[in-house]
PDB file of C-alpha atoms in Angstrom:
ATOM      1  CA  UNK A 216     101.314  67.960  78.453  1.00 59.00           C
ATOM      2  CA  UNK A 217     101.040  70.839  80.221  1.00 65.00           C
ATOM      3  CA  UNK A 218     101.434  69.459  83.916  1.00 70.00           C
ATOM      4  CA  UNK A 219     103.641  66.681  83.713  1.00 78.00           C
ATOM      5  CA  UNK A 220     105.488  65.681  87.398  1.00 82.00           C
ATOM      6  CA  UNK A 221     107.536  62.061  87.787  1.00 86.00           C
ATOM      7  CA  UNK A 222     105.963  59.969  90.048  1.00 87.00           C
ATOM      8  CA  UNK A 223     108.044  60.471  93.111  1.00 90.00           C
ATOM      9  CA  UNK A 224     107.652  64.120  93.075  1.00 89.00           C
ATOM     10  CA  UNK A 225     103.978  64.441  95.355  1.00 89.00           C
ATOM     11  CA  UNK A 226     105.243  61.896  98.015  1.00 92.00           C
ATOM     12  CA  UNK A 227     108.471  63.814  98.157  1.00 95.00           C
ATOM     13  CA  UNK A 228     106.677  67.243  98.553  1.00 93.00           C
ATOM     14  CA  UNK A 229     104.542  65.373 101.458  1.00 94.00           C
ATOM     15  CA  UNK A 230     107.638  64.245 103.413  1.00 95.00           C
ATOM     16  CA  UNK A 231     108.810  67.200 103.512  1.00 95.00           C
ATOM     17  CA  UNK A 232     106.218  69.193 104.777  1.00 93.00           C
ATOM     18  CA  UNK A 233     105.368  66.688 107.257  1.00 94.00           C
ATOM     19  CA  UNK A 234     109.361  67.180 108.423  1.00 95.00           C
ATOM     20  CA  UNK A 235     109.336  70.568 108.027  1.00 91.00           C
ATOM     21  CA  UNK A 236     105.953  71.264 109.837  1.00 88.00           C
ATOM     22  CA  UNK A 237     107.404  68.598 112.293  1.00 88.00           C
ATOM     23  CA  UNK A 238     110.372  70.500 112.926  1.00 89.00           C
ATOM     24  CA  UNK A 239     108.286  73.936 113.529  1.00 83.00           C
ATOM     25  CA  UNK A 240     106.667  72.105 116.165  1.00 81.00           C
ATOM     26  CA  UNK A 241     109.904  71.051 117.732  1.00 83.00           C
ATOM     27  CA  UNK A 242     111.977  74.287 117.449  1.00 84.00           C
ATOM     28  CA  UNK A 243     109.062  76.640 118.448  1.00 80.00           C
ATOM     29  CA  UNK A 244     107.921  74.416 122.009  1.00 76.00           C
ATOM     30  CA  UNK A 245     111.188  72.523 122.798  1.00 78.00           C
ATOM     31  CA  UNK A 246     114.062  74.823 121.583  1.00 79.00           C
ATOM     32  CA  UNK A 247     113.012  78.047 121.775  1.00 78.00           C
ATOM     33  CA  UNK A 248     109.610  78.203 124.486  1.00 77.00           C
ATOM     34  CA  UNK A 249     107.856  80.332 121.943  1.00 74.00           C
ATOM     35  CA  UNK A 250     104.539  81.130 123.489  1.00 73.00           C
ATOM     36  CA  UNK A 251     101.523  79.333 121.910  1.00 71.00           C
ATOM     37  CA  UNK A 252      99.742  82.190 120.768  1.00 68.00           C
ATOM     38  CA  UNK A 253     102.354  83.438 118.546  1.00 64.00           C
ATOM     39  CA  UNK A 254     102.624  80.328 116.983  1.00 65.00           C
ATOM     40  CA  UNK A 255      98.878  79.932 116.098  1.00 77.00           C
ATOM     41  CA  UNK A 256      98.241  82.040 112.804  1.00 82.00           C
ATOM     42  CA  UNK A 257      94.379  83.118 112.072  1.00 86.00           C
ATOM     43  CA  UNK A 258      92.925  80.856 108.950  1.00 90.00           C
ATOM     44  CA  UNK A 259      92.932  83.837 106.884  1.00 91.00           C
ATOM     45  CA  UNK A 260      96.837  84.702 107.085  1.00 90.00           C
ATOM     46  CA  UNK A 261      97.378  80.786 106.527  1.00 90.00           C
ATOM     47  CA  UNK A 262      95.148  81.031 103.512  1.00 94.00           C
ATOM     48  CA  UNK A 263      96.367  84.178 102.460  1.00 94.00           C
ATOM     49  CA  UNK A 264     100.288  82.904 103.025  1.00 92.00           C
ATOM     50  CA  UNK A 265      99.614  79.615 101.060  1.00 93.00           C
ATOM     51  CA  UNK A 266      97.585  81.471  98.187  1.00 95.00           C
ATOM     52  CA  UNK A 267     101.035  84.321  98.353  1.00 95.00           C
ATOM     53  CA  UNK A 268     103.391  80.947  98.223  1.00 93.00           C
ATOM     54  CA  UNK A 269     101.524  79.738  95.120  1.00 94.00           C
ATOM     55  CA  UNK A 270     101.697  82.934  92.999  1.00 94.00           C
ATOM     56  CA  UNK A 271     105.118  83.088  93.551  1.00 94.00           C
ATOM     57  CA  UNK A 272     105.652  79.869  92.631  1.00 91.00           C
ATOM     58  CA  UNK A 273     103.725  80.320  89.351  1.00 92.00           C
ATOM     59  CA  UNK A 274     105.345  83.756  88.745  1.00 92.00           C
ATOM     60  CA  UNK A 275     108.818  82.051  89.559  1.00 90.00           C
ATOM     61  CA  UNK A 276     107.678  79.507  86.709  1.00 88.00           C
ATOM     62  CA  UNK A 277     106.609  81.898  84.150  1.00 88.00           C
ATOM     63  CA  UNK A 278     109.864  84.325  84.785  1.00 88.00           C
ATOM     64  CA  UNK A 279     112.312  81.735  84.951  1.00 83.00           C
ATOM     65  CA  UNK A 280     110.725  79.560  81.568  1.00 81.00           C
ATOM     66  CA  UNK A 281     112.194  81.904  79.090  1.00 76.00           C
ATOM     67  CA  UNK A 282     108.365  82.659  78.831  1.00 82.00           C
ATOM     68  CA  UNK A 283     109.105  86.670  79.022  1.00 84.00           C
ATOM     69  CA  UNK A 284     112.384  86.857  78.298  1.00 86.00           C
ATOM     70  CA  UNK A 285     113.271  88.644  81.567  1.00 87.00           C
ATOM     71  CA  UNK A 286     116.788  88.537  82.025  1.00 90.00           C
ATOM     72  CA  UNK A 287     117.444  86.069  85.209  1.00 88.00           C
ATOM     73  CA  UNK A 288     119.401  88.346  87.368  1.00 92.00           C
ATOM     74  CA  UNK A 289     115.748  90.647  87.143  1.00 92.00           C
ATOM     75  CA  UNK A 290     114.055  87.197  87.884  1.00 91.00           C
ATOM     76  CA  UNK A 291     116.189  86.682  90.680  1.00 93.00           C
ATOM     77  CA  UNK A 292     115.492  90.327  92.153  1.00 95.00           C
ATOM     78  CA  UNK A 293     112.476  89.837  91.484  1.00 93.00           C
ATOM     79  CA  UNK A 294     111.698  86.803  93.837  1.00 93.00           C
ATOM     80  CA  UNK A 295     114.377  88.305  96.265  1.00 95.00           C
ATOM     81  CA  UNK A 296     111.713  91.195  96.896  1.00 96.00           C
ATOM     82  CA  UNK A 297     108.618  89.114  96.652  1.00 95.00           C
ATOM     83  CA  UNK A 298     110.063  86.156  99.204  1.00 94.00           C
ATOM     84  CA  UNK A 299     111.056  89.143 101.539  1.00 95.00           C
ATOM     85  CA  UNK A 300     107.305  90.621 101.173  1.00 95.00           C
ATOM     86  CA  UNK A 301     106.182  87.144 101.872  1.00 93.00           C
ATOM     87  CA  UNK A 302     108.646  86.313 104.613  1.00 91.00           C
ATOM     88  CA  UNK A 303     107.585  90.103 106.391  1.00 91.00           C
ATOM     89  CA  UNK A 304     103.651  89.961 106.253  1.00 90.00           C
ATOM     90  CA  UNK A 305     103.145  86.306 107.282  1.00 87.00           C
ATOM     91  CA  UNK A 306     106.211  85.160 109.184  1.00 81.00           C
ATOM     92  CA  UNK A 307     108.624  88.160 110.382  1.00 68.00           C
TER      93      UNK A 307
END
């Protein structure tokens, strides 16, 4: 099988982005009166954010697999830099 997951794992994921999108909403408004427009991304840096998200997750995958035999403190550097890039252009 090439995408196996245990049964638990896609309602797990869903709680907690529905917590962690929940708690966005709470910090941003309540805590910390962030104005509304800086809390609204366009569609395309949403889009663009997910799609980033996802090819780091598959490049996290392939690096840390023993697929390329990258050594892991590379891997790690390697998704240090790239969460950093990611953090920067669509939430710093």
């Amino acid at each position: 099988d090439l995408v196996h997951t245990a049964p638990f794992v896609p309602p797990l994921f869903g709680f907690a982005a529905v917590l962690i999108g929940g708690l966005y909403l709470l910090f941003d408004q309540q805590v910390f009166n962030t104005p509304a427009p800086a809390t609204t991304p366009t569609p395309w840096k949403v889009l663009y954010g997910i799609s980033f998200f996802a090819a780091q997750y598959w490049l996290s995958g392939l690096l840390a697999g023993g697929y390329t035999g990258v050594p892991l403190a590379a891997t790690h550097a390697v998704l240090l830099a790239t969460g950093f890039l990611s953090w920067s252009a669509f939430d710093g």
